[in-house]
Coordinates of C-alpha atoms and ligand atoms in Angstrom, one line a residue:
M1 CA 51.4 35.9 12.8
D2 CA 48.8 35.1 15.6
L3 CA 49.9 37.9 17.7
K4 CA 50.0 40.6 15.1
N5 CA 49.1 44.0 16.6
K6 CA 49.9 42.7 20.3
H7 CA 52.1 44.8 22.3
L8 CA 53.3 42.6 25.2
V9 CA 55.7 43.5 28.3
L10 CA 57.9 40.4 28.9
G11 CA 59.0 40.4 32.4
L12 CA 61.8 38.3 33.5
T13 CA 62.5 37.5 37.0
G14 CA 65.3 35.6 38.6
G15 CA 65.6 31.8 37.8
I16 CA 67.5 29.7 35.4
A17 CA 64.6 29.5 33.2
C18 CA 65.5 33.0 31.9
Y19 CA 67.6 31.2 29.3
K20 CA 64.2 29.9 27.8
A21 CA 62.8 33.5 27.8
A22 CA 65.4 34.5 25.1
E23 CA 63.7 31.7 22.8
L24 CA 60.1 32.8 23.9
C25 CA 60.8 36.6 23.1
R26 CA 62.1 35.4 19.7
L27 CA 58.9 33.2 19.0
L28 CA 56.6 36.1 20.2
V29 CA 58.3 38.4 17.8
K30 CA 58.1 35.8 15.1
Q31 CA 54.2 35.7 15.7
G32 CA 53.9 39.3 14.9
A33 CA 54.0 40.7 18.6
T34 CA 56.1 43.8 19.7
V35 CA 57.8 42.9 22.8
Q36 CA 59.1 45.3 25.7
V37 CA 61.4 43.5 28.0
V38 CA 61.6 44.4 31.7
M39 CA 64.0 42.5 33.8
T40 CA 64.6 42.5 37.6
A41 CA 68.1 42.7 39.1
A42 CA 68.0 39.0 39.7
A43 CA 67.2 38.1 36.2
E44 CA 70.2 40.0 35.0
R45 CA 72.3 37.6 36.8
F46 CA 71.0 34.8 34.5
I47 CA 70.7 36.5 31.2
T48 CA 72.0 39.8 30.0
P49 CA 69.8 42.8 28.7
V50 CA 72.0 42.7 25.6
T51 CA 70.4 39.3 24.6
M52 CA 67.0 40.3 25.3
Q53 CA 67.6 43.8 23.6
A54 CA 68.8 42.0 20.4
L55 CA 66.0 39.5 20.3
S56 CA 63.3 42.0 20.8
G57 CA 64.7 45.0 19.1
R58 CA 64.2 47.4 22.0
T59 CA 66.2 48.3 24.6
V60 CA 65.5 46.8 28.1
Y61 CA 64.2 48.4 30.9
S62 CA 65.1 47.5 34.5
S63 CA 65.1 50.4 36.7
Q64 CA 62.1 52.7 37.9
W65 CA 64.5 55.5 37.7
D66 CA 65.3 55.2 34.1
A67 CA 65.4 58.7 32.8
R68 CA 64.7 57.8 29.2
E69 CA 60.9 58.4 29.7
P70 CA 60.3 61.9 29.3
N71 CA 57.9 62.0 32.3
N72 CA 60.3 59.7 34.3
M73 CA 57.6 57.2 34.8
P74 CA 58.5 53.9 33.0
H75 CA 56.1 51.9 35.5
I76 CA 53.2 53.8 34.2
N77 CA 54.0 54.2 30.4
L78 CA 55.1 50.7 29.9
G79 CA 52.1 49.1 31.4
R80 CA 49.6 51.4 29.7
E81 CA 51.0 50.7 26.2
A82 CA 50.8 46.8 26.7
D83 CA 48.0 44.5 25.6
A84 CA 49.2 42.1 28.2
I85 CA 52.1 41.8 30.8
V86 CA 53.6 38.3 30.6
I87 CA 56.1 37.3 33.5
A88 CA 58.3 34.4 32.3
P89 CA 60.1 33.2 34.3
C90 CA 58.0 34.1 37.3
S91 CA 59.9 33.2 40.6
A92 CA 58.3 32.2 43.8
D93 CA 59.5 35.3 45.4
F94 CA 57.9 37.4 42.8
M95 CA 54.6 35.6 43.2
A96 CA 54.6 36.5 46.8
R97 CA 55.6 40.2 46.2
L98 CA 52.7 40.4 43.6
V99 CA 50.2 39.0 46.2
Q100 CA 51.3 41.7 48.8
G101 CA 51.4 44.4 46.3
Q102 CA 55.1 45.2 46.9
S103 CA 56.5 47.6 44.4
D104 CA 60.1 48.5 45.2
E105 CA 61.5 47.8 41.7
L106 CA 60.4 48.4 38.2
L107 CA 58.6 45.1 37.3
S108 CA 56.4 44.7 40.4
L109 CA 55.7 48.5 40.3
M110 CA 54.5 48.5 36.8
C111 CA 52.3 45.1 37.7
L112 CA 50.8 47.2 40.6
A113 CA 50.1 50.4 38.6
R114 CA 48.7 48.7 35.4
P115 CA 44.9 49.2 34.7
I116 CA 43.9 46.1 35.9
E117 CA 40.6 45.8 33.8
R118 CA 42.4 46.4 30.6
V119 CA 45.9 45.0 30.9
P120 CA 45.8 41.4 31.8
L121 CA 48.8 39.9 33.8
L122 CA 50.0 36.3 32.8
L123 CA 52.5 34.3 34.9
A124 CA 54.7 31.4 34.0
P125 CA 56.0 30.3 37.2
A126 CA 59.4 28.5 37.4
M127 CA 61.0 27.0 40.5
N128 CA 62.1 24.0 42.4
R129 CA 59.3 21.3 43.0
E130 CA 59.5 21.8 46.7
M131 CA 59.2 25.5 46.2
W132 CA 56.1 25.1 43.9
A133 CA 54.5 22.6 46.2
H134 CA 54.9 24.6 49.3
P135 CA 51.7 25.8 50.9
A136 CA 53.0 29.3 50.8
T137 CA 53.4 29.3 46.9
Q138 CA 50.1 27.4 46.3
R139 CA 48.2 30.0 48.7
N140 CA 49.9 32.8 46.6
M141 CA 49.0 31.2 43.4
A142 CA 45.3 31.0 44.5
Q143 CA 45.2 34.5 45.6
L144 CA 46.9 35.7 42.3
Q145 CA 44.2 33.9 40.6
R146 CA 41.3 35.3 42.9
D147 CA 43.0 38.8 41.9
G148 CA 42.4 38.0 38.1
T149 CA 45.8 36.8 37.2
T150 CA 46.3 34.0 34.7
I151 CA 48.7 31.3 35.6
L152 CA 50.5 29.6 32.6
G153 CA 51.8 26.0 33.7
V154 CA 53.7 24.7 35.2
G155 CA 55.4 22.0 33.5
S156 CA 56.7 18.9 35.0
G157 CA 60.1 17.1 34.6
E158 CA 63.9 17.4 35.2
Q159 CA 64.8 20.5 37.1
A160 CA 68.2 22.5 37.0
C161 CA 68.7 21.2 40.7
G162 CA 68.7 17.7 39.8
E163 CA 65.3 16.9 41.2
T164 CA 62.3 15.7 39.1
G165 CA 58.8 17.0 39.6
D166 CA 56.3 20.1 39.0
G167 CA 57.4 23.7 38.7
R168 CA 59.4 24.0 35.4
M169 CA 58.6 26.7 33.3
L170 CA 56.5 25.7 30.2
E171 CA 58.4 25.4 27.0
P172 CA 58.5 28.6 24.9
A173 CA 56.4 27.2 22.2
E174 CA 53.9 26.3 24.8
L175 CA 53.7 29.6 26.2
V176 CA 53.2 31.0 22.9
H177 CA 50.4 28.6 22.2
D178 CA 48.9 29.7 25.3
L179 CA 49.3 33.3 24.9
I180 CA 47.7 33.1 21.4
A181 CA 44.9 31.1 22.9
F182 CA 44.2 33.7 25.7
F183 CA 43.5 36.4 23.3
Q184 CA 41.0 34.5 21.5
P185 CA 37.3 35.1 22.3
K186 CA 35.8 32.4 24.7
L187 CA 33.0 31.8 22.1
L188 CA 32.5 28.1 23.3
A189 CA 32.8 28.4 27.0
G190 CA 31.1 25.7 28.7
Q191 CA 30.8 23.7 25.5
H192 CA 32.0 20.2 25.0
V193 CA 33.2 19.5 21.4
L194 CA 33.9 16.3 20.0
V195 CA 35.9 16.2 16.6
T196 CA 36.7 13.2 14.5
A197 CA 40.0 13.7 12.3
G198 CA 42.2 12.1 9.7
P199 CA 41.7 9.0 7.8
T200 CA 40.8 5.6 8.7
Y201 CA 42.8 2.4 7.9
E202 CA 40.9 -0.7 6.8
A203 CA 43.1 -3.7 7.0
I204 CA 43.3 -6.4 4.3
D205 CA 45.9 -8.4 6.0
P206 CA 48.4 -7.8 8.8
V207 CA 50.7 -5.7 6.5
R208 CA 48.3 -4.2 4.1
G209 CA 45.2 -2.0 4.2
I210 CA 43.0 0.8 2.4
T211 CA 43.4 4.2 3.6
N212 CA 43.1 7.8 2.1
R213 CA 45.2 11.0 1.7
S214 CA 43.6 12.7 4.7
S215 CA 46.4 14.4 6.9
G216 CA 44.1 15.2 9.7
K217 CA 45.2 18.9 9.7
M218 CA 42.1 20.4 9.2
G219 CA 40.4 18.5 12.2
F220 CA 43.2 19.2 14.5
A221 CA 43.0 22.6 13.5
V222 CA 39.1 22.6 14.5
A223 CA 40.3 20.8 17.6
R224 CA 42.7 23.7 18.6
A225 CA 40.4 26.5 17.5
A226 CA 37.7 25.0 19.7
Q227 CA 40.1 24.6 22.8
E228 CA 41.1 28.2 22.3
A229 CA 37.6 29.4 22.4
G230 CA 37.2 27.9 25.8
A231 CA 35.6 24.5 25.0
Q232 CA 36.4 21.2 26.6
V233 CA 37.5 19.2 23.3
T234 CA 37.9 15.5 22.7
L235 CA 39.6 14.6 19.5
V236 CA 39.0 11.0 17.9
A237 CA 42.0 10.7 15.6
G238 CA 42.7 8.1 12.9
P239 CA 46.3 7.1 11.9
V240 CA 48.0 10.6 11.4
A241 CA 51.5 11.9 12.4
L242 CA 50.3 15.1 14.1
P243 CA 51.0 16.4 17.6
T244 CA 48.0 16.8 20.0
P245 CA 46.7 20.3 20.3
R246 CA 47.5 21.6 23.8
G247 CA 44.7 21.0 26.3
V248 CA 42.8 18.7 24.0
T249 CA 41.8 15.0 24.9
R250 CA 43.1 12.6 22.2
I251 CA 41.8 9.1 21.5
D252 CA 43.7 7.3 18.8
V253 CA 41.8 4.9 16.6
R254 CA 42.6 2.8 13.3
S255 CA 39.6 1.7 11.6
A256 CA 36.1 3.2 10.8
R257 CA 34.4 0.9 13.3
Q258 CA 37.0 1.7 16.1
M259 CA 36.2 5.5 15.4
F260 CA 32.5 4.7 15.5
D261 CA 32.7 3.2 18.7
A262 CA 34.9 5.8 20.3
T263 CA 32.9 8.7 18.9
L264 CA 29.3 7.3 19.9
A265 CA 30.7 6.8 23.4
Q266 CA 32.0 10.4 23.6
A267 CA 29.0 11.9 21.8
T268 CA 26.9 11.2 24.9
Q269 CA 28.7 14.1 26.6
A270 CA 29.3 16.6 23.6
T271 CA 27.4 19.5 22.9
I272 CA 29.0 20.1 19.5
F273 CA 30.2 17.2 17.1
I274 CA 32.3 18.3 14.0
A275 CA 33.0 15.2 11.8
T276 CA 36.1 16.2 9.7
A277 CA 37.4 12.7 9.6
A278 CA 37.6 11.0 6.0
V279 CA 36.0 7.9 7.1
A280 CA 36.7 4.9 4.7
D281 CA 33.1 4.2 3.1
W282 CA 34.0 0.3 2.7
R283 CA 36.2 -2.1 4.4
P284 CA 37.3 -5.6 3.4
V285 CA 34.6 -8.2 4.6
A286 CA 37.3 -10.1 6.3
E287 CA 40.8 -9.3 7.5
A288 CA 43.2 -12.1 6.5
E289 CA 45.1 -13.7 9.4
H290 CA 48.2 -13.9 7.5
K291 CA 49.8 -12.0 4.6
I292 CA 48.1 -12.9 1.5
K293 CA 50.7 -14.4 -0.7
K294 CA 51.1 -14.5 -4.5
D295 CA 50.5 -18.2 -5.6
G296 CA 52.5 -17.8 -8.9
S297 CA 49.6 -18.2 -11.3
G298 CA 49.5 -14.4 -11.9
A299 CA 45.8 -14.1 -10.5
A300 CA 45.1 -11.3 -8.1
P301 CA 43.3 -11.9 -5.0
Q302 CA 39.5 -11.1 -5.1
L303 CA 38.7 -8.5 -2.4
A304 CA 35.1 -8.4 -1.0
F305 CA 33.9 -5.1 0.5
T306 CA 31.2 -4.2 2.9
E307 CA 30.2 -0.6 3.9
N308 CA 31.1 1.0 7.0
P309 CA 28.6 2.5 9.5
D310 CA 28.1 6.1 9.0
I311 CA 29.4 7.9 12.1
L312 CA 28.0 11.2 11.4
A313 CA 24.6 10.1 10.4
T314 CA 24.3 7.8 13.4
V315 CA 25.2 10.5 15.8
A316 CA 22.9 13.0 14.0
Q317 CA 20.0 10.6 14.5
S318 CA 20.5 10.3 18.2
P319 CA 17.7 11.7 20.5
R320 CA 20.3 14.5 21.9
A321 CA 21.1 15.6 18.3
R322 CA 17.4 15.5 17.4
S323 CA 16.2 17.6 20.6
G324 CA 19.1 20.2 19.8
E325 CA 21.3 19.4 22.7
L326 CA 24.1 18.3 20.3
L327 CA 24.9 20.4 17.1
C328 CA 26.3 18.1 14.5
V329 CA 28.4 19.4 11.7
G330 CA 29.8 17.4 8.7
F331 CA 32.5 17.9 6.1
A332 CA 32.0 17.1 2.4
A333 CA 35.3 16.3 0.5
E334 CA 34.6 16.4 -3.2
S335 CA 36.3 16.8 -6.5
Q336 CA 33.7 18.8 -8.3
D337 CA 30.0 20.3 -7.8
L338 CA 30.8 21.3 -4.2
L339 CA 27.5 23.0 -3.5
A340 CA 25.2 20.5 -5.1
H341 CA 26.9 17.6 -3.2
A342 CA 27.1 19.5 0.2
Q343 CA 23.3 20.4 -0.1
A344 CA 22.6 16.7 -0.8
K345 CA 24.6 15.7 2.0
L346 CA 22.9 18.2 4.5
E347 CA 19.7 16.1 3.7
R348 CA 21.3 12.7 3.7
K349 CA 23.0 13.1 6.9
G350 CA 20.3 15.0 8.6
V351 CA 22.7 17.8 10.0
P352 CA 22.2 21.6 10.2
L353 CA 25.7 22.5 8.8
I354 CA 27.9 20.9 6.1
V355 CA 31.5 22.2 5.3
G356 CA 32.3 21.6 1.7
N357 CA 35.9 21.6 0.4
I358 CA 37.7 20.3 -2.7
G359 CA 39.5 17.2 -1.4
P360 CA 42.6 17.2 -3.9
A361 CA 43.3 20.9 -2.9
A362 CA 42.7 20.2 0.8
F363 CA 44.3 17.0 1.8
G364 CA 47.8 17.1 3.3
Q365 CA 47.8 21.2 2.6
D366 CA 48.2 23.8 5.4
D367 CA 45.6 26.1 3.8
N368 CA 42.1 25.4 2.4
A369 CA 39.0 27.1 1.2
L370 CA 35.6 26.4 2.8
L371 CA 32.0 26.4 1.6
L372 CA 29.5 26.4 4.7
V373 CA 26.2 25.1 3.6
S374 CA 23.0 25.2 5.7
A375 CA 19.4 25.6 5.2
D376 CA 19.9 29.2 5.2
G377 CA 22.2 29.0 2.0
A378 CA 26.0 28.9 1.2
R379 CA 28.9 31.1 2.5
E380 CA 32.5 30.9 1.1
L381 CA 35.5 31.1 3.4
P382 CA 38.3 32.1 0.9
R383 CA 41.6 30.3 1.1
A384 CA 43.3 30.7 4.5
S385 CA 45.2 28.6 6.8
K386 CA 43.4 25.7 8.3
L387 CA 43.6 27.4 11.7
E388 CA 42.0 30.6 10.6
L389 CA 39.3 28.7 8.7
A390 CA 38.7 26.6 11.9
R391 CA 38.2 29.7 13.8
A392 CA 35.6 31.0 11.5
L393 CA 33.9 27.7 11.7
V394 CA 33.9 27.7 15.5
Q395 CA 32.3 31.4 15.3
T396 CA 29.6 29.9 13.0
C397 CA 29.0 27.1 15.5
A398 CA 28.8 29.7 18.5
Q399 CA 26.2 31.6 16.4
M400 CA 24.2 28.5 15.6
L401 CA 24.2 27.6 19.3
R402 CA 22.8 31.0 20.0
R403 CA 20.1 30.8 17.4
P404 CA 18.9 27.2 17.1
S405 CA 17.1 26.4 13.9
Ligands
C5P1 O1 29.3 10.2 3.3 P1 30.3 11.0 3.0 O2 31.5 10.4 3.4 O3 30.6 11.9 1.8 O4 30.3 12.3 4.3 C1 31.3 13.0 4.7 C2 30.9 13.5 6.1 O5 30.4 12.4 6.9 C3 32.3 13.7 7.0 O6 31.8 14.7 7.9 C4 32.6 12.5 7.6 O7 33.3 12.8 8.6 C5 31.2 11.9 7.9 N1 31.4 10.4 7.9 C6 31.3 9.6 8.9 N2 31.1 8.3 8.8 C7 31.2 7.6 7.5 C8 31.5 8.4 6.4 C9 31.4 9.7 6.7 O8 31.1 10.2 10.1 N3 31.3 6.3 7.5

């Protein structure tokens, strides 16, 4: 329910992507938003107000002369009630009209009449690729951005006209993600956040290996929360089956040594490093070239192990981390004595913040409980979704950046 207590005006303009606006409306409501739909006459040629009324649970507005409002001013009332106006799909024509401040029907009139400082306007353009690439549209988009409008997208791919290229409206789930991100405070604007996530896989032979039960969900949530907070985010991921959070650069690795190399290379640019990965402590000394076979004697193969490099401790020792240019945060997955282990790790890793959690209760789950341990003491973050916890962690990082120890 990331849009709880948000009231949105969802504006539809003429375009085949109107069929996606139905799903968008449903997803917004599912996230807890109240949605008031406003449609232009052209939008009503593509999808009926009946559909949008059923999905939003509110009657649709489409005329500036709508007499339902006691003061007969829907263009004033609807905009003032909203936390944001989202036009999806937004046609090339509607963009042009917004640029000029035209206002001869309800939706454009409402956009013009909205309190511009308080009610943000977000557009999800949808049009043929030639229309999108046309200098007129690009000019209009630049002007709209200068006027404070947020442009969501566009997507690329197959178009209704049979052509392929830029100009598709983003998918409803992508738009919902971008809207949720839009409402998050930009606590990490200008920061570059590097996150490691997931398990590592240490090969024994070409078909076997050693790994652990980390799902990567906490690290992926941290990457998403940092991106929502306005940071540029790089995610170094071990072998996990999770989609890349929107707007995040992902580097896939398998072994601890690959994760070490990728992370150290990225750490030269980062300002915050959050090590959520459950890195294997040991790896087999050598990977057998071929599958190790049973020899019939009943004897098990003898595996020798060697320790993996400690990524977090290495990054924390780098000159940039030591000078305070790079804030390092570690995780501690324990099965008992969380506070004592986390405090010991704070020392051992040389980092200002360790995030403790009980491994068996965290691995693979969608929620978790965290213990933030620093030199100042310990603070519990009670059980919540990993995304909520990640947002709280982002907040803590932002505070630490403002008050370097
Ligand atoms: O040493 P331990 O595994 O208990 O420490 C956990 C923290 O250190 C986590 O943040 C983990 O990502 C990081 N770590 C690492 N490289 C290792 C082992 C752990 O970065 N080889």
